[in-house]
Coordinates of C-alpha atoms and ligand atoms in Angstrom, one line a residue:
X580 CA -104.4 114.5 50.9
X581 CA -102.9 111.3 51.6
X582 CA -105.1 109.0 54.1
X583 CA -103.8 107.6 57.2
X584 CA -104.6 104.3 55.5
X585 CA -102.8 104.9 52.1
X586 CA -99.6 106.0 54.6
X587 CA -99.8 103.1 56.1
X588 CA -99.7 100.4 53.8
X589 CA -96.8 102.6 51.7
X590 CA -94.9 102.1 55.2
X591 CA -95.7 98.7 54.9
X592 CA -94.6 98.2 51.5
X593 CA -91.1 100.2 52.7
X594 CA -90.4 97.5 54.9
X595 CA -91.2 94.2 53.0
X596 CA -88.8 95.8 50.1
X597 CA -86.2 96.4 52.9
X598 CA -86.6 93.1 54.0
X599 CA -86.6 91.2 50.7
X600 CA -83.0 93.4 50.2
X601 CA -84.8 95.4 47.0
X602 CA -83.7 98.2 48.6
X603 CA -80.2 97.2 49.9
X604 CA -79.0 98.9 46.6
X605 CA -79.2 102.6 48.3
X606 CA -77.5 101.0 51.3
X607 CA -73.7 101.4 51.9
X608 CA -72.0 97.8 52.1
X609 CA -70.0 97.0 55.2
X610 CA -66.5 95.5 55.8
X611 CA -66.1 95.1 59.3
X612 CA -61.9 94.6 60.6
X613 CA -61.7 93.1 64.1
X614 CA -57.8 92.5 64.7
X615 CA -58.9 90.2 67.3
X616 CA -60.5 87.8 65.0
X617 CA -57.3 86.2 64.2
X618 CA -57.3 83.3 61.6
X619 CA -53.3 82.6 61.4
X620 CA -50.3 84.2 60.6
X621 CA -50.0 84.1 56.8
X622 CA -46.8 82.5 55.3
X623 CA -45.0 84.7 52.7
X624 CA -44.3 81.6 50.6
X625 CA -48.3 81.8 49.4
X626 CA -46.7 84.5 46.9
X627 CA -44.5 81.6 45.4
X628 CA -43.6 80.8 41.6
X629 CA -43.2 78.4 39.4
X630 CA -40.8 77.7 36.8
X631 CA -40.9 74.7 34.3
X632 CA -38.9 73.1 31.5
X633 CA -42.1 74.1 29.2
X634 CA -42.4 76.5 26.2
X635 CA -40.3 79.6 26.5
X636 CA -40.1 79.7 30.1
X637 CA -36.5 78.9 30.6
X638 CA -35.3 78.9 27.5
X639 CA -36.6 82.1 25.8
X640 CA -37.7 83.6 29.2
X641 CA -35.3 83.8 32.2
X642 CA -32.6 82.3 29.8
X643 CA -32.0 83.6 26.4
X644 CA -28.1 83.3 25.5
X645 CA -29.0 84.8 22.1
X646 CA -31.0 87.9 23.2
X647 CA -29.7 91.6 23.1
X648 CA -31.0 91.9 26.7
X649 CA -29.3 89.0 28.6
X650 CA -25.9 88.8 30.4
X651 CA -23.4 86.9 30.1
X652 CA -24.7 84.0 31.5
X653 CA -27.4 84.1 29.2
X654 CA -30.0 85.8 31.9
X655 CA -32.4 87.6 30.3
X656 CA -32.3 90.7 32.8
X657 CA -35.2 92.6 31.9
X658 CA -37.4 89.4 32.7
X659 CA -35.1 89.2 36.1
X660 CA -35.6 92.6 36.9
X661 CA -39.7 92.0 36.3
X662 CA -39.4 89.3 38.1
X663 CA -38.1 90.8 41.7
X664 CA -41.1 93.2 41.5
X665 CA -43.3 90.1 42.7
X666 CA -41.2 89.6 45.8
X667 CA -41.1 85.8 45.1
X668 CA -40.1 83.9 48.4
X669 CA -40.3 80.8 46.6
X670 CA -40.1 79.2 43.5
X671 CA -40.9 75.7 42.1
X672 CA -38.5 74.1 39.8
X673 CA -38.2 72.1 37.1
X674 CA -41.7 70.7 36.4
X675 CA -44.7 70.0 36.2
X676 CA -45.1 67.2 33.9
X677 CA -41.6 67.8 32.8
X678 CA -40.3 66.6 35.8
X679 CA -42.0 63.0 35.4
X680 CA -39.5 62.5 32.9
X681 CA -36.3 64.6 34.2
X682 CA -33.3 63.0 35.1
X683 CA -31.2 65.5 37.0
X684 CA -27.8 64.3 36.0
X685 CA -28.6 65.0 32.6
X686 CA -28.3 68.5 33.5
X687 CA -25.3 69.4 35.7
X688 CA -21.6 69.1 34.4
X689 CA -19.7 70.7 31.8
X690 CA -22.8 71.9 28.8
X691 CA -20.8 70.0 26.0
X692 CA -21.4 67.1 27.9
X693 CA -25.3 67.6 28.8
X694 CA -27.1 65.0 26.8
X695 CA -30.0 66.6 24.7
X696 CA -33.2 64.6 25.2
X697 CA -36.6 64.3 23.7
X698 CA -39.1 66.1 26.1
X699 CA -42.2 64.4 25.9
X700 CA -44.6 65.9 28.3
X701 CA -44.6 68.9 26.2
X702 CA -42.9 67.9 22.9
X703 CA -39.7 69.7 22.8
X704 CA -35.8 69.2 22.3
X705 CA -34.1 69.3 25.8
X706 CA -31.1 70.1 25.6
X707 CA -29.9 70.4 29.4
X708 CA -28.0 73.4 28.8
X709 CA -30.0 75.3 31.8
X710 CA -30.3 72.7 35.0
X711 CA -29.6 72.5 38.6
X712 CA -26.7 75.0 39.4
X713 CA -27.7 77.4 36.7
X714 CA -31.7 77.3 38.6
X715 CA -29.8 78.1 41.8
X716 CA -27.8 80.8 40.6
X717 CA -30.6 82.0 38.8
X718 CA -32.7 82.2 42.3
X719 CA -29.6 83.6 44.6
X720 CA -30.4 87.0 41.8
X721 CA -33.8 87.0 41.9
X722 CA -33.3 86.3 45.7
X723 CA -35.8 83.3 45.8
X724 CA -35.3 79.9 47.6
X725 CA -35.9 76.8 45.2
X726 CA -38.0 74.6 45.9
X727 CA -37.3 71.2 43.5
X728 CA -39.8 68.3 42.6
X729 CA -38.2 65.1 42.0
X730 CA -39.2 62.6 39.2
X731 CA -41.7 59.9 40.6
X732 CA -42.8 58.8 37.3
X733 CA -40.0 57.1 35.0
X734 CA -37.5 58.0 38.3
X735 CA -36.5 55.9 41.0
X736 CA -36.0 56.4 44.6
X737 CA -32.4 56.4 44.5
X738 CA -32.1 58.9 41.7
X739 CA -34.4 61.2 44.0
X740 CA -31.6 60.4 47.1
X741 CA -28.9 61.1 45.1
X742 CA -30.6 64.5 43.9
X743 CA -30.7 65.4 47.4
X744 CA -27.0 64.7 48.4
X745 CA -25.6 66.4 45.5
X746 CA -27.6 69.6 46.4
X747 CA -27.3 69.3 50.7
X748 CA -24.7 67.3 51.6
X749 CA -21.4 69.3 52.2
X750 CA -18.9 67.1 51.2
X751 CA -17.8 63.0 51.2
X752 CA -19.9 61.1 49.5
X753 CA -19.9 60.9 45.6
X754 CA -22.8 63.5 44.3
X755 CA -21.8 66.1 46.9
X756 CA -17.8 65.7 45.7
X757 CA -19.3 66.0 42.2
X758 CA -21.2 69.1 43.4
X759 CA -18.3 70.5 44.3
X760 CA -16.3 69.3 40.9
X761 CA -19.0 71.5 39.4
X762 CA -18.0 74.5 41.1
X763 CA -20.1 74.3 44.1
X764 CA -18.1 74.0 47.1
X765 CA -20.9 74.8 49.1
X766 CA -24.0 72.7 49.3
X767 CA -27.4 74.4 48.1
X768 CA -29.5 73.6 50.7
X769 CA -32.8 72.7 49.3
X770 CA -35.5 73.0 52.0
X771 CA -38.8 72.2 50.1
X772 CA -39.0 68.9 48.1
X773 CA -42.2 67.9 46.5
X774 CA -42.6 64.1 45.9
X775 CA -43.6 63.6 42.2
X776 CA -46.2 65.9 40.3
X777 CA -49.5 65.5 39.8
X778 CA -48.7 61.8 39.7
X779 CA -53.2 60.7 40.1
X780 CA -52.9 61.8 35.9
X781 CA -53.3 59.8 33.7
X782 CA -51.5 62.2 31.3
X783 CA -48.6 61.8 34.0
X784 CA -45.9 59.8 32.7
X785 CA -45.6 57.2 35.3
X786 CA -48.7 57.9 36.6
X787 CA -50.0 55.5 39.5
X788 CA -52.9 54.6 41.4
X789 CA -52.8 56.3 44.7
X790 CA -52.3 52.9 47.0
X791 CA -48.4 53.0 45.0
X792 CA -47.8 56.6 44.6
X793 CA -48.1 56.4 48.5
X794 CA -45.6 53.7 48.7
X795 CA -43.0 55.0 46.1
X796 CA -43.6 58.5 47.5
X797 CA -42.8 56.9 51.5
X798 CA -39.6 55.0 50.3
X799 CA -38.6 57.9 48.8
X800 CA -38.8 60.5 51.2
X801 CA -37.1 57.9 53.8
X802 CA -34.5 57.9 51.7
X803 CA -34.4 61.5 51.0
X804 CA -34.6 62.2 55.0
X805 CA -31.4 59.6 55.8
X806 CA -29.7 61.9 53.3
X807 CA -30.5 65.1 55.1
X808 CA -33.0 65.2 57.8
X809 CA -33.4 68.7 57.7
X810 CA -35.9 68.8 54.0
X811 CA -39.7 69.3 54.3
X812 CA -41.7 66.8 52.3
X813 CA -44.8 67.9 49.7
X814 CA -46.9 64.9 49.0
X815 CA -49.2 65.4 45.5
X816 CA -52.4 65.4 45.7
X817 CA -55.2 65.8 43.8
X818 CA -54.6 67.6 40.5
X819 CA -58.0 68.1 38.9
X820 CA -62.0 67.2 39.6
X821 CA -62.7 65.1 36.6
X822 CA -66.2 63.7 36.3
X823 CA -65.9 60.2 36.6
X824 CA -62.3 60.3 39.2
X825 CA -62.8 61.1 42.7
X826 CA -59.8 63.2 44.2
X827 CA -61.5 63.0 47.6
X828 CA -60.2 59.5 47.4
X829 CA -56.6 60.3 46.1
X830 CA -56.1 62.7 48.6
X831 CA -58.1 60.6 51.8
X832 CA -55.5 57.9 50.9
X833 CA -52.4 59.5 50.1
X834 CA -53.2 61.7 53.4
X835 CA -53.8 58.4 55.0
X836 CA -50.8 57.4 53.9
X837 CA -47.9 59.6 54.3
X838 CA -49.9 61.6 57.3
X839 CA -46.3 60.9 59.4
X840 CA -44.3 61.8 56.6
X841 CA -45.0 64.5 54.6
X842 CA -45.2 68.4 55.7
X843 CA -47.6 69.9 52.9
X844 CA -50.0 68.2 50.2
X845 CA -49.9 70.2 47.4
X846 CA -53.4 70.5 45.4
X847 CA -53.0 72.3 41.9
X848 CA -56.1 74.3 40.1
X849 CA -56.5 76.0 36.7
X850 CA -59.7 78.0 35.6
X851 CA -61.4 79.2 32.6
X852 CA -64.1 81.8 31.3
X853 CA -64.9 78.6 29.4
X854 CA -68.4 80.3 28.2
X855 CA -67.6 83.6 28.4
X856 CA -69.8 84.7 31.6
X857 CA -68.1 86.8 33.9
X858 CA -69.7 86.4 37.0
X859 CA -69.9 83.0 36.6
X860 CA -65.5 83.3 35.8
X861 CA -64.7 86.0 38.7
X862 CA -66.4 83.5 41.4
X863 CA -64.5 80.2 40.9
X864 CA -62.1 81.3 43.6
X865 CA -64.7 80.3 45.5
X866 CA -64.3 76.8 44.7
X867 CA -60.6 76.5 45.4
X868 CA -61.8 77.9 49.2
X869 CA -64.3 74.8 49.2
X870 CA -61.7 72.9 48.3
X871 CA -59.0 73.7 50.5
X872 CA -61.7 73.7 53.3
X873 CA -62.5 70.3 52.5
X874 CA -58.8 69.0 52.4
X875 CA -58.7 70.4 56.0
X876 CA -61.1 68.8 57.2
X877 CA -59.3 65.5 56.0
X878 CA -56.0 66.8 57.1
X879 CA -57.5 67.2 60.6
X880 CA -58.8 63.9 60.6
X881 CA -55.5 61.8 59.9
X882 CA -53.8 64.5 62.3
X883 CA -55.6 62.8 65.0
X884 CA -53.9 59.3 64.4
X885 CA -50.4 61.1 62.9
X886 CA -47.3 60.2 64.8
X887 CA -45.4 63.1 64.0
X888 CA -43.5 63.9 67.0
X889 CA -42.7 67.7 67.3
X890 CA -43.5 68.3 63.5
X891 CA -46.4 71.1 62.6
X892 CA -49.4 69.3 61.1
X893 CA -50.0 69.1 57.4
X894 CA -50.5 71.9 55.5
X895 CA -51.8 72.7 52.4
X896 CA -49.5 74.0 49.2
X897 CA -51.6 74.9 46.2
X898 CA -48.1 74.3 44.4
X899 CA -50.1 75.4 40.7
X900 CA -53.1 78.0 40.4
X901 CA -53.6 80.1 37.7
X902 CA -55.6 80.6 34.0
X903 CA -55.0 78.5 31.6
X904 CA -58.3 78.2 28.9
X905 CA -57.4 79.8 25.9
X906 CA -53.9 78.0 25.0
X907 CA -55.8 74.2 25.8
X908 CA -55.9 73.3 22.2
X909 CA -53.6 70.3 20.9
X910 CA -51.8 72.9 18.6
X911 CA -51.0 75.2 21.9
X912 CA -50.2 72.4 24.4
X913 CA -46.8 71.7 23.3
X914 CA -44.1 72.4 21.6
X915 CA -41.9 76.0 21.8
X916 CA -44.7 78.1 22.2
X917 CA -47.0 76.2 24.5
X918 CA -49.1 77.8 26.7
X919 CA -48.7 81.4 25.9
X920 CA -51.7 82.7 27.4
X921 CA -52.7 86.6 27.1
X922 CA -54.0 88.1 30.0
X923 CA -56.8 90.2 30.5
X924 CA -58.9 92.3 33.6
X925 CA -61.0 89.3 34.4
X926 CA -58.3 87.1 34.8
X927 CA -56.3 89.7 37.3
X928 CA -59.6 89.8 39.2
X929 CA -59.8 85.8 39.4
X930 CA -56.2 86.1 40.5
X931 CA -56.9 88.7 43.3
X932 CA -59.5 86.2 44.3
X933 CA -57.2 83.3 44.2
X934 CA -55.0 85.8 47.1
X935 CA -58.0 86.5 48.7
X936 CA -58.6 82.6 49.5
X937 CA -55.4 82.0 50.3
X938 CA -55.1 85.0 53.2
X939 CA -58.6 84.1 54.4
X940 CA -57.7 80.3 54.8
X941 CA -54.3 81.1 56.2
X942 CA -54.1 78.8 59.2
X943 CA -53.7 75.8 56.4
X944 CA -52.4 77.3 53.4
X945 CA -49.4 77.5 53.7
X946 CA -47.4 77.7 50.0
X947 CA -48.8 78.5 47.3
X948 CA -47.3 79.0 43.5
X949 CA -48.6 81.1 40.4
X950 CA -47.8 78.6 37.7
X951 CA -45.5 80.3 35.8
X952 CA -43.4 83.0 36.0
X953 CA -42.4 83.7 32.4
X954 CA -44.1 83.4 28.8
X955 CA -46.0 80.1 30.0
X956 CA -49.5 80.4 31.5
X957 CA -47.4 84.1 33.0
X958 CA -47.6 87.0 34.5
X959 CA -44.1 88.1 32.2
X960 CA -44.2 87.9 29.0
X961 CA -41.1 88.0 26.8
X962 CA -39.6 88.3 23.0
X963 CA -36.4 88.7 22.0
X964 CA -35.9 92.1 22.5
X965 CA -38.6 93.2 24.8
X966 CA -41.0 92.1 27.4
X967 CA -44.2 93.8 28.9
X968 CA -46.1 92.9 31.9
X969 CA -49.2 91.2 31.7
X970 CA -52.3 91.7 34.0
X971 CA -52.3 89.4 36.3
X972 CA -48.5 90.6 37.3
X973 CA -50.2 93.6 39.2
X974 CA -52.6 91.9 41.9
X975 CA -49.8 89.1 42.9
X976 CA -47.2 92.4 42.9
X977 CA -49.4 93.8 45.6
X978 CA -50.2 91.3 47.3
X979 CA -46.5 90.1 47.9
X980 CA -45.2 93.3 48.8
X981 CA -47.8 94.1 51.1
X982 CA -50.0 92.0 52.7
X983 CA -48.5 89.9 55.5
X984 CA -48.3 89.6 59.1
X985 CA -51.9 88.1 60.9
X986 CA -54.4 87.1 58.6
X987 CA -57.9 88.6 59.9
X988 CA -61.6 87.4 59.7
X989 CA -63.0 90.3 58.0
X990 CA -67.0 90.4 58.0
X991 CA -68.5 91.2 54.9
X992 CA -72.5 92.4 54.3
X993 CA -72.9 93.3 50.7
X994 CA -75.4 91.7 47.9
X995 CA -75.1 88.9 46.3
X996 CA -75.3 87.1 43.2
X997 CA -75.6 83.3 41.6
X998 CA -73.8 81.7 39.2
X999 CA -75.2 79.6 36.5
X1000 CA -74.0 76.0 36.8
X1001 CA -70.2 76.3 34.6
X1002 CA -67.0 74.6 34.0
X1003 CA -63.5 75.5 36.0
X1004 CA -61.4 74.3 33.5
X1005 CA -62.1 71.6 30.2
X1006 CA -62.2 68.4 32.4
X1007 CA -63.4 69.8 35.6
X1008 CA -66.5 68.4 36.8
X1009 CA -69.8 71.6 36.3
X1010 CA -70.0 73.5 39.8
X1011 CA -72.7 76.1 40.3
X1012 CA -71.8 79.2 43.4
X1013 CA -75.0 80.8 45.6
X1014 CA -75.1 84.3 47.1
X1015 CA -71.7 85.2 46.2
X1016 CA -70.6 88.3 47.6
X1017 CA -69.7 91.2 45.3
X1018 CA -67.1 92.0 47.4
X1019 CA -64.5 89.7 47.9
X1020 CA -62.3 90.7 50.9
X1021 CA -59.3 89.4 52.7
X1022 CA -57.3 91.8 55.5
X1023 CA -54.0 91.8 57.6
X1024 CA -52.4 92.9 60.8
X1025 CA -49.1 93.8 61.6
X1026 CA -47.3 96.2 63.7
X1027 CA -50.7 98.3 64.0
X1028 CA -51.1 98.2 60.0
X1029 CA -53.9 97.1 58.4
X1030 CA -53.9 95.9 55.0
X1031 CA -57.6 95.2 53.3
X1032 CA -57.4 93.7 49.7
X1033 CA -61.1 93.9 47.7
X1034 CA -62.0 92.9 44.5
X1035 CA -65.3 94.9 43.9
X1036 CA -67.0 91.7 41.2
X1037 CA -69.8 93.8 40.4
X1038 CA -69.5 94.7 36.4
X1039 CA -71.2 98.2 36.3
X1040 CA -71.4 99.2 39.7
X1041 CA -69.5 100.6 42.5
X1042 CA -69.7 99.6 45.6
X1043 CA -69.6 102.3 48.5
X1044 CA -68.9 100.4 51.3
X1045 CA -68.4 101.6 55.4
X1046 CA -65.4 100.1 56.8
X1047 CA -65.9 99.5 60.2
X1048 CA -63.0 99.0 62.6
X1049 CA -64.3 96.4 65.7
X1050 CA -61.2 96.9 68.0
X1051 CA -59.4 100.3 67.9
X1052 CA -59.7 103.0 65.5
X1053 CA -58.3 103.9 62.0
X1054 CA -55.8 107.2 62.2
X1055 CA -53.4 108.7 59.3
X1056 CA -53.3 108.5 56.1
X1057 CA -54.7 105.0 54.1
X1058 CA -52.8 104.5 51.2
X1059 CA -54.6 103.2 47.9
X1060 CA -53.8 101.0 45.5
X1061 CA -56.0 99.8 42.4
X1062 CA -56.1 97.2 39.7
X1063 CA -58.4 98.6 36.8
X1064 CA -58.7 99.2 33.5
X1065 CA -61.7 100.5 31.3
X1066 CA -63.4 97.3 30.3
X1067 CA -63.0 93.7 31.8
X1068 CA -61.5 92.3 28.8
X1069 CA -58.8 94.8 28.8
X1070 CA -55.4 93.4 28.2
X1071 CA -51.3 95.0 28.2
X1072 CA -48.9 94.5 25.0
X1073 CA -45.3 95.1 24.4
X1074 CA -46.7 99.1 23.4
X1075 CA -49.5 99.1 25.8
X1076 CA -50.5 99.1 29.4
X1077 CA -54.2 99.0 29.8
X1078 CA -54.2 97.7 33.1
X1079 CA -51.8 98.2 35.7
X1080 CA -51.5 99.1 39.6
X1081 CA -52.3 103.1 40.0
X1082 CA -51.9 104.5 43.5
X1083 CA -55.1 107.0 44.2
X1084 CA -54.7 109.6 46.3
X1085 CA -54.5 108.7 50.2
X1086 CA -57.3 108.7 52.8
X1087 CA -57.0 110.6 55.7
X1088 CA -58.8 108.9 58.4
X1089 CA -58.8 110.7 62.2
X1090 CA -59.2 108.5 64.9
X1091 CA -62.2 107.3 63.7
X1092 CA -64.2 103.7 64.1
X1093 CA -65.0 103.8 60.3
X1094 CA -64.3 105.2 57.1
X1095 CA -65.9 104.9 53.6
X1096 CA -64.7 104.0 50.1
X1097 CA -66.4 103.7 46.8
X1098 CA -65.1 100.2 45.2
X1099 CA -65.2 100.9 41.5
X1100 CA -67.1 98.3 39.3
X1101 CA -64.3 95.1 38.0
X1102 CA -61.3 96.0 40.1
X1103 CA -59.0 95.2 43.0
X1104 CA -58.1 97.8 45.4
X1105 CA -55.4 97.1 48.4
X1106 CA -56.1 99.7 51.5
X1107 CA -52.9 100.3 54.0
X1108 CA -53.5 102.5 57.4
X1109 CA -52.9 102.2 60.7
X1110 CA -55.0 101.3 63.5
X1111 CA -54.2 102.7 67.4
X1112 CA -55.8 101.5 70.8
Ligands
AHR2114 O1 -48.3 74.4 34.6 C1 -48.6 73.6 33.5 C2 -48.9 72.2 33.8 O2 -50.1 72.0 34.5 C3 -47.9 71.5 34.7 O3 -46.8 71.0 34.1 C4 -48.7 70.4 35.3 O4 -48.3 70.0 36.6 C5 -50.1 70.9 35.3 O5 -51.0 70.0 34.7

């Protein structure tokens, strides 16, 4: 027989543990959805790309005149057809740190004539045979609008004006006749313009401090404006956190600077499983969400002295996100087969996290770019003859072809982890992440749809999890989509597809405030339903 007193103290013991969470293990996790608790409409172009003179991602990616499988403009179609399974609203062009040395009129024109050129950012021959009008052409198939950087490093204001008028303005003036000499009677319309790239590097050619980036980058965009009034502006920002630099600084004074002039600062970030720990790896999302929160707070502040007339307030564009750790030595930074990064499970989990941040912080970001679309730090990977998707193509897929509409504040009660203190990328400054959330959740609202993206971090366990809805109730059938594969350092091949997208079967859900889902250990799942009043 058990005493009263023995019962008592176990009781006792019951509740410290449930207390001190040692018992939160038997517990089901909760996501709560409140379509009330609105954070901002999410802007498709977060699912932008990026393509750059660099490696084999125009030449030997989307163009390859001497491959079986292109047309006869030299598209490589299988990359093209890939490519329009991302959705891309948006797509960066030409550089990078190519563009610090681009000069545009070196590419248009008749391609006997196109002037071949050392290419020193990343050490190849240019040889201009792919430029301006074949980019647009290229983006009216994949139906994606351009979005150009012009040179602020060895260019000058007036070859960045002159860039705009042969591209928007209709007809009159001398670069929009040539335009139309070319065999573009119609202008192209460039919206989105980004002034310079990365230009606070010192591997930047041209680089500057921030007091004269600000002032070439002003004189620029007036310029660019009196030619067509009609562009939006991205100022650069901060490219990395070195130890030693301060991009707080960079970014307080370009911000201060341009605050009346520019419409986005773009901020760029690259990550690493620099010492092969996992957790440590599928967290640093985290720290682009600090820093985006952080640039907003500074946005807000020079918002308040901004003379912007009608104009929307700065927004953020992280113009460059991805992985990039493996191809970072000097013999796989340049040349024709820089950058060819292989993709594995972890890496499509850090990019699901990436989208996570971006829907949860989607009252500022506002454009965002995978850097880059083809063979280069890519989700498409391409030879000659073939190509195969790599991992990280799935989570951006599903993102971009389903989750839009009203980004929602989801609540999230699950356990936690912390990091050790590690490295983002080679020359990033050490960061260190506390109580980080196995689940890592972002959700949408439109048109009574709900769409709940979560990347279940845990390595062995899954994660059975009540979905609550606040505000209405779930009804039909929830579709199911998951990223997986059997280990975390899984990757695909030309002959193999160990991780891709698999639809599971569908929940039905009947007018109900919750459901509940098992979130298998290491992979992304995307949940679609409806929710009715
Ligand atoms: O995307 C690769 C390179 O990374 C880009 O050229 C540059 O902007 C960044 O440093």
């Amino acid at each position: 027989m058990i005493s009263q007193l023995k019962l008592i103290s176990l009781h006792v013991m019951i509740l410290a543990a449930l207390f001190s969470g040692k018992l939160s293990a038997q517990e089901n996790a909760r996501i709560k959805i409140d379509i009330d608790r609105q954070i901002g409409t999410i802007n498709e172009n977060i699912y932008g790309n990026f393509v750059e003179h660099l490696g084999r991602c125009v030449y030997g990616g989307i163009y390859d005149p001497d491959s079986p499988l292109s047309d006869e403009n030299g598209i490589r179609t299988d990359v093209l057809e890939a490519a329009k399974g991302l959705n891309i609203p948006l797509t960066r062009y030409p550089g990078g740190n190519f563009v610090s040395n681009y000069h545009w009129k070196d590419g248009v024109g008749p391609k006997q004539d196109r002037p071949p050129r050392m290419e020193l950012a990343w050490e190849r021959l240019e040889t201009n045979q792919f430029g301006t009008n074949e980019f647009i052409d290229y983006a009216k198939q994949l139906g994606t609008e351009p979005y150009f950087a012009v040179n602020l490093g060895t260019g000058t204001i007036k070859e960045a004006q002159e860039w705009v008028e042969y591209c928007n303005v209709k007809e009159g003036p001398y670069y929009a006749e040539l335009r139309k000499k070319h065999g573009y009677p119609e202008p192209h319309n460039i919206k989105y313009w980004s002034l310079g790239n990365e230009m606070d590097g010192f591997w930047q050619m041209g680089h500057l401090n921030a007091e004269d980036y600000s002032k070439k980058a002003r004189e620029a965009a007036k310029l660019m404006r009196l030619t067509d009034p009609n562009i939006e502006l991205i100022a650069a920002g901060a490219s990395n956190f070195r130890p030693g630099s301060d991009p707080h600084e960079w970014n307080a004074t370009v911000l201060a600077e341009l605050r009346d002039v520019v419409d986005y600062i773009a901020l760029h970030m690259y990550v690493g499983n620099h010492q092969d720990n996992y957790y440590n790896f599928v967290s640093s999302p985290l720290v682009l969400e600090e820093r985006t929160q952080v640039v907003k707070g500074m946005i807000q502040r020079e918002m308040e002295k901004a003379n912007r007339g009608d104009r929307d307030p700065i927004y953020i564009a992280w113009d460059e996100y991805n992985i990039w750790y493996r191809w970072r030595q000097d013999e796989t930074m340049s040349g024709e087969r820089a950058l060819e990064e292989r993709y594995n499970l972890e890496d499509a989990l850090v990019i699901a996290g990436f989208l996570n941040a971006f829907i949860r912080n989607a009252d500022i970001v506002k454009m965002a770019n995978m850097a880059q679309l083809v063979n280069v730090i890519a989700p498409i990977f391409a030879e000659k003859d073939a190509m195969f998707k790599q991992t990280i193509y799935y989570p951006l897929q599903l993102f971009a072809n389903n989750m839009f509409g009203t980004a929602l504040d989801a609540y999230v009660d699950c356990e936690t982890y912390d990091t050790d203190e590690f490295f983002l990328g080679l020359a990033e400054q050490a960061t260190q992440q506390s109580n980080v959330p196995y689940l890592d959740v972002s959700a949408a609202y439109q048109n009574g749809e709900v769409v709940i993206g979560v990347v279940n971090r845990h390595l062995d366990k899954a994660i059975s999890t009540d979905i609550i809805s606040q505000e209405g109730l779930f009804d039909g059938e929830f579709e199911v989509f998951e990223v997986n594969g059997s280990d975390i350092k899984a990757e695909n091949d030309f002959d193999k597809t160990n991780v891709e997208t698999e639809q599971k079967d569908t929940l039905k859900v009947k007018k109900s405030e919750q459901f509940t889902y098992a979130f298998p250990p290491h992979s992304f799942t995307l949940l679609k339903g409806k929710i009715v009043k």
